[in-house]
Coordinates of C-alpha atoms in Angstrom, one line a residue:
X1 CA -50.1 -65.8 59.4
X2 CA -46.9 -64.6 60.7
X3 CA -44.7 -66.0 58.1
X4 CA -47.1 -64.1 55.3
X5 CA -46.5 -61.3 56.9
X6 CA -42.5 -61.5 57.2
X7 CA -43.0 -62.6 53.1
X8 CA -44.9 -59.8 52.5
X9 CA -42.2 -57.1 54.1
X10 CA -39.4 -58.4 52.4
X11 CA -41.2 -58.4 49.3
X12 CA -41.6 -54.5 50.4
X13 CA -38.0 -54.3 50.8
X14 CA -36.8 -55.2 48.0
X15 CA -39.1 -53.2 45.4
X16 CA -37.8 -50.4 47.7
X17 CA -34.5 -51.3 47.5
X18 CA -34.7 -51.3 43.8
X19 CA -35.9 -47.6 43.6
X20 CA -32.2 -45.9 44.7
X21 CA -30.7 -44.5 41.8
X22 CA -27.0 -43.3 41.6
X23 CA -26.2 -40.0 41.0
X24 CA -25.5 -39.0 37.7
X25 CA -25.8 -36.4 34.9
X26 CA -26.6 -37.5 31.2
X27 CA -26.3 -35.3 27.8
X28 CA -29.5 -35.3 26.1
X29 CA -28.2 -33.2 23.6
X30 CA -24.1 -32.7 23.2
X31 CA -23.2 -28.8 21.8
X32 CA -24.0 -28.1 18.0
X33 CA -21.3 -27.3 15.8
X34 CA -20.8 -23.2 15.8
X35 CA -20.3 -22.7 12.0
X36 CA -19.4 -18.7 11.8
X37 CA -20.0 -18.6 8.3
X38 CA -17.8 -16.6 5.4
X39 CA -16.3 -13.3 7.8
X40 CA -15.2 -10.1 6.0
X41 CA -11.7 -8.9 7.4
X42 CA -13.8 -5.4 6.5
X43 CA -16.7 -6.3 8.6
X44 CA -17.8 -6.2 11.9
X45 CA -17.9 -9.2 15.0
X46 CA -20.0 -12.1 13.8
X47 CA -21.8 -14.2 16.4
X48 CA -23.0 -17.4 16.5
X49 CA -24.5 -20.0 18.9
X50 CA -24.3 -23.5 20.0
X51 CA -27.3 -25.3 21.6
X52 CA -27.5 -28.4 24.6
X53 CA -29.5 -30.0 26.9
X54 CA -28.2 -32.5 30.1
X55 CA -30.4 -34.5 32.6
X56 CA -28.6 -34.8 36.0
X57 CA -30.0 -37.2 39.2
X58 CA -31.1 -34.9 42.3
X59 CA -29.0 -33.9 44.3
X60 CA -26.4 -34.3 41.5
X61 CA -24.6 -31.2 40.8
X62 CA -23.4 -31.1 37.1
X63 CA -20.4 -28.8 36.0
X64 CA -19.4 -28.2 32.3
X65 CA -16.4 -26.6 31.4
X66 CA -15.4 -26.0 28.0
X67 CA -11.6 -26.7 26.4
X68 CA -8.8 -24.1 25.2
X69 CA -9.4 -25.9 21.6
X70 CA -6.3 -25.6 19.3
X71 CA -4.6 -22.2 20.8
X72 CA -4.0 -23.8 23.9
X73 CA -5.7 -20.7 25.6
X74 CA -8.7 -19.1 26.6
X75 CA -7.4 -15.2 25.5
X76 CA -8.6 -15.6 22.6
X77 CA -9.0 -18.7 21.7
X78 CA -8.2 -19.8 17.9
X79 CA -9.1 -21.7 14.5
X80 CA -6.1 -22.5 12.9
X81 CA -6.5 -22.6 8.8
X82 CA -6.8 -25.7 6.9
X83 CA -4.3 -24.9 4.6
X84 CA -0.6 -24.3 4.3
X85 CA 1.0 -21.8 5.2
X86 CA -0.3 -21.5 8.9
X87 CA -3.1 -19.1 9.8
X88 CA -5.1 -18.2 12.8
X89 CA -8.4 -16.6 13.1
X90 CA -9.5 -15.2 16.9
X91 CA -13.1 -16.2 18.2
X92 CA -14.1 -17.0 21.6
X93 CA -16.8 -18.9 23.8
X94 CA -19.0 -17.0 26.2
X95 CA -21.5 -17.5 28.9
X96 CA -23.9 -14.8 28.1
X97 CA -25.1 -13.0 25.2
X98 CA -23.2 -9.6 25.1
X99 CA -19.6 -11.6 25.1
X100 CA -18.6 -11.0 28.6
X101 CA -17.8 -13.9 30.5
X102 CA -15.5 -16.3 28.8
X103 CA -16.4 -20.1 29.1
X104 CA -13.7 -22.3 29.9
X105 CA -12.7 -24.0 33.0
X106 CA -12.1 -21.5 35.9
X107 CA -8.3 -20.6 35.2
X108 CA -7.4 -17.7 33.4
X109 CA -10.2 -15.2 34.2
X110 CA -13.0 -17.7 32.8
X111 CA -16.1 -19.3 34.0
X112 CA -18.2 -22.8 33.7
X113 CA -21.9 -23.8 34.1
X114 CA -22.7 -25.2 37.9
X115 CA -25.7 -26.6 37.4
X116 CA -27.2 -28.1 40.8
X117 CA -30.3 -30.5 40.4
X118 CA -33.6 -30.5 42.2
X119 CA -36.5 -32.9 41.8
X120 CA -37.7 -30.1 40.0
X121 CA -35.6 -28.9 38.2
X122 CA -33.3 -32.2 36.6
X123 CA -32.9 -30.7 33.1
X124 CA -30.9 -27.8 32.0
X125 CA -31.1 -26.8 28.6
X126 CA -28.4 -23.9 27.5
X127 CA -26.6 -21.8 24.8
X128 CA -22.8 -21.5 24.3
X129 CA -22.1 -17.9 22.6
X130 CA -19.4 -17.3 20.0
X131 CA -18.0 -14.7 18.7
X132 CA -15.6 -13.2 16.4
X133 CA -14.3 -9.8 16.7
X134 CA -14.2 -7.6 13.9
X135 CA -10.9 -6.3 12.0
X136 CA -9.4 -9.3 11.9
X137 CA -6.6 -9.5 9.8
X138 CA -6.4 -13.0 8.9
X139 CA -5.8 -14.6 4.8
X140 CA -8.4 -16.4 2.9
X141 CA -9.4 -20.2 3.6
X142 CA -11.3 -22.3 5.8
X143 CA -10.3 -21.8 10.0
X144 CA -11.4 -25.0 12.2
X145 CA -11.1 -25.4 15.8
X146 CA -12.0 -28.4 18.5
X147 CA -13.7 -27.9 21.7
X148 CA -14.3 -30.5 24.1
X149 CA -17.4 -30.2 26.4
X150 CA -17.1 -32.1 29.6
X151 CA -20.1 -33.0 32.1
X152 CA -18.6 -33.6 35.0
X153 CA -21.0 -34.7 38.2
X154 CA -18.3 -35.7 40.7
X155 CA -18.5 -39.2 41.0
X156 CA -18.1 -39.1 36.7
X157 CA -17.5 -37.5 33.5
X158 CA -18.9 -37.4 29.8
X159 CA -16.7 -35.4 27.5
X160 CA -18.1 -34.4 24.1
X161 CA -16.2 -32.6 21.1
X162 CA -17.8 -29.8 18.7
X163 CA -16.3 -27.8 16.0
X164 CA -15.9 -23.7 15.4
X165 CA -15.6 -23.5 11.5
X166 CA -15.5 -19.7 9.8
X167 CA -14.5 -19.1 6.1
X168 CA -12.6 -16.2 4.8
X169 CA -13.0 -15.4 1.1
X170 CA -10.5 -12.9 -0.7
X171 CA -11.9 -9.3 -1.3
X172 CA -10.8 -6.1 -1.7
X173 CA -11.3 -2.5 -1.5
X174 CA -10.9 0.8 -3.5
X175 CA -9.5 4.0 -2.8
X176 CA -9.4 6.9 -5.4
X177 CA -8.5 10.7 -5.3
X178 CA -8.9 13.4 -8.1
X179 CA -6.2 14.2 -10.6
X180 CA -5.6 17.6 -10.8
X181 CA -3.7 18.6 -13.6
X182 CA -3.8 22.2 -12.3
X183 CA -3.6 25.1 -14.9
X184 CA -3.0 24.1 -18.8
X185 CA -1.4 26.8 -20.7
X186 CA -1.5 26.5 -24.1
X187 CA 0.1 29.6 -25.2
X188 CA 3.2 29.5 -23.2
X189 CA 4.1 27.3 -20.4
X190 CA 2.4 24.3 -22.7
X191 CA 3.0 25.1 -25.9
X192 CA 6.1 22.5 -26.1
X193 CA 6.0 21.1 -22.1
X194 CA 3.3 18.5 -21.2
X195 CA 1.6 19.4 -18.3
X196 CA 1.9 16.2 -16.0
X197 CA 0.3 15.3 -12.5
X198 CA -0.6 12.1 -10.4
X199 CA -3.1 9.9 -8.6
X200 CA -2.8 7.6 -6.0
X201 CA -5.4 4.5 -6.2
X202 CA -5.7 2.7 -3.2
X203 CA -6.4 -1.0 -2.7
X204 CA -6.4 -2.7 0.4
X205 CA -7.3 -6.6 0.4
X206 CA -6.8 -9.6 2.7
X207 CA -3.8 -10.7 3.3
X208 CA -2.1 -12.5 0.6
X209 CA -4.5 -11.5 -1.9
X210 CA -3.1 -10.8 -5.4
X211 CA -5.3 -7.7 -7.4
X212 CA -4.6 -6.6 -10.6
X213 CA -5.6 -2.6 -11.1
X214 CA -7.0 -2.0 -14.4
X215 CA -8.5 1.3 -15.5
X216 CA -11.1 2.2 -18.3
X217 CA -10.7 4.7 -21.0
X218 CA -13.1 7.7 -19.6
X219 CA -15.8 8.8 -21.0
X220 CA -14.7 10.7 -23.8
X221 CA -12.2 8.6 -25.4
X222 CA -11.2 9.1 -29.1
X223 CA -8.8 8.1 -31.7
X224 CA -6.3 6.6 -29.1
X225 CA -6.4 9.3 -26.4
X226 CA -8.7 9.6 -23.4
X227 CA -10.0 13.0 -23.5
X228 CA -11.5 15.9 -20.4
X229 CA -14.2 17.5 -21.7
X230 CA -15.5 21.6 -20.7
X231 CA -18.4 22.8 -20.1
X232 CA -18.4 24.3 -23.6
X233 CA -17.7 21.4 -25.4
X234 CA -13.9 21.7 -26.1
X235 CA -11.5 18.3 -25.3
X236 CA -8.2 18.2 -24.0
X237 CA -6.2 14.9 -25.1
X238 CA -4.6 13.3 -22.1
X239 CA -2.8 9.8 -21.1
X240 CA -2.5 7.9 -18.0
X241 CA 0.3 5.5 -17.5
X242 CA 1.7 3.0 -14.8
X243 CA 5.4 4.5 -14.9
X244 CA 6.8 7.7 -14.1
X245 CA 8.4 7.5 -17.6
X246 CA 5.1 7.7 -19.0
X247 CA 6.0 4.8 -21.6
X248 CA 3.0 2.2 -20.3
X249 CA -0.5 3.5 -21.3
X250 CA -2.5 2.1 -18.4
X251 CA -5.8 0.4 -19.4
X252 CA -7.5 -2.6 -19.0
X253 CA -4.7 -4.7 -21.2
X254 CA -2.1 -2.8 -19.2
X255 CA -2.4 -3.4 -15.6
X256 CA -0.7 -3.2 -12.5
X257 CA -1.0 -5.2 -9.3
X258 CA 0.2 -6.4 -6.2
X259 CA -0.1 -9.2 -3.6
X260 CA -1.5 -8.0 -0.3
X261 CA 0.8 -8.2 3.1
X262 CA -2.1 -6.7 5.5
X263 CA -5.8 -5.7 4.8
X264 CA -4.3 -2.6 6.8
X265 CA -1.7 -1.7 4.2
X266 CA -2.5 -0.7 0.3
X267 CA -0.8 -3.1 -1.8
X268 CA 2.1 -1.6 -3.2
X269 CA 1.9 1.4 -1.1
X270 CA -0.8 2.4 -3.4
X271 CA -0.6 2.8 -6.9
X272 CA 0.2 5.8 -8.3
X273 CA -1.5 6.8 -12.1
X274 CA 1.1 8.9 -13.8
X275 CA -1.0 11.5 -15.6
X276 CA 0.0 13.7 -18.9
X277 CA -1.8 16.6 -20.5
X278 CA -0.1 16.7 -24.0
X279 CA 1.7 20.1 -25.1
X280 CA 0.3 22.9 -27.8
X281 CA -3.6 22.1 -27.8
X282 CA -5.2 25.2 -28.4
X283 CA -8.6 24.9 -26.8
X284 CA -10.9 27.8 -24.9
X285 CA -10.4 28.7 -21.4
X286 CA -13.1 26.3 -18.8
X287 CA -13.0 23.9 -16.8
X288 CA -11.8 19.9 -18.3
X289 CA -12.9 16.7 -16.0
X290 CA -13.5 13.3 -17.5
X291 CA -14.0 10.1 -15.3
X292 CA -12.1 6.7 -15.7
X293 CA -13.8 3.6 -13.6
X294 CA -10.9 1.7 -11.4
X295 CA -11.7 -2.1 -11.6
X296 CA -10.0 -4.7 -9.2
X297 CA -9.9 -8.1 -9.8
X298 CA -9.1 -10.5 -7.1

């Protein structure tokens, strides 16, 4: 009887013994890729969010700390573009929802996830914030950064990689302000003089973005000449041209353009229409206006 019984305790001792785990966290689901989507230089701060999930062994305390990624800092961080020449586009990675506390690795002003495990509470499943401020003036393409995630539990480490992507597509934007030819007299000051006056248009576009500027014919246009119309019915022939010489009608064959160096800068410095009333048209006294649609392509 007494040898059963020393059997039977050792038997006891071992199942025991092989109950002790090590302590240890576990990714049950690594970050998802943040993909920002296409961002408008025009628009505002676009958000975006990554998912995860680790397991850690009580009393296990699991810290995760996020990388710098390509810019090599946490303020901002960066995705560089894809293409030649270089470009960088600013994001960064926060630990809570209104983009306050940067998620990195302690230095710098930033924070990381301490995560201390109970035999309650072993999971923790969490959200990485992006965000990328608006006004960015950055050139069209594709913008790609690397961030490695690393679970760190003390006695060990797992370090996982996800990607920020954001696209930037070219666009543009139109500025316009009325012509104003002032007074046309036809009986004196007009008679032989033109009476002339200019317009600036406008265009702002991302960087590096070439627009052409072209301009329709009005709404009156006839036998070669756009036209401002009165209330009473009369026309006034007129011309617009690119040059101050007034030697290039411009219209829709006729354009001008510009490549743009900032989305904060018209191309060009703007471009200014070069408007002429032509001399000795004998029409009633009233008011002219006509309207000529600006059209960018990009």
């Amino acid at each position: 009887m007494k040898r059963i019984a020393v059997f039977t305790l050792a038997s006891i001792l071992m199942i025991a013994a092989n109950t002790v785990h090590a302590l240890n966290c576990k990714w049950d689901t690594v970050p998802s890729n943040i993909n920002f989507g296409v961002y408008s230089v025009f628009g505002a701060s676009v958000p975006a969010t990554s998912g995860f999930q680790f397991t850690c062994t009580p009393p296990a305390i699991g810290l995760l700390t996020l990388s710098q990624g390509a810019a090599a800092s946490y303020t901002p961080r960066h995705m560089p573009r894809t293409t030649a020449p270089a470009a960088n586009l600013d994001y960064n990675l926060f630990m809570d929802a209104a983009h306050t506390i940067i998620w990195g690795d302690g230095t710098s002003g930033t924070q990381y996830l301490t995560f201390p495990s109970t035999p309650t509470n072993k999971t923790y499943a969490g959200t990485i914030f992006g965000n990328m401020p608006g006004g960015l003036d950055a050139p069209p393409g594709t913008y790609t950064d690397t961030i490695q995630a690393t679970l760190d539990w003390g006695t060990g480490v797992d370090a996982r990689f996800f990607t920020v992507t954001a696209t930037i597509a070219a666009e543009c934007t139109v500025s316009t302000a009325t012509l104003n030819f002032g007074a046309y007299d036809p009986v004196s000051a007009n008679l032989i003089a033109p009476q002339d006056s200019t317009s600036v248009i406008n265009v702002y576009c991302t960087k590096e973005t070439l627009a052409t500027v072209a301009l329709d014919n009005g709404l009156n246009f006839f036998g070669g000449n756009r036209r401002i119309q009165s209330g009473l019915g009369d026309f006034l022939n007129y011309q617009l041209y690119t040059d101050a010489g007034h030697s290039i009608i411009w219209n829709a064959v006729n354009t001008d353009s510009g490549t743009s160096t900032s989305k904060l800068t018209p191309i060009n410095g703007g471009f200014t229409a070069y408007g002429r009333i032509f001399p000795g048209q004998d029409v009633r006294a009233g008011a002219f206006t006509d309207t000529v649609l600006v059209t960018v392509n990009y």
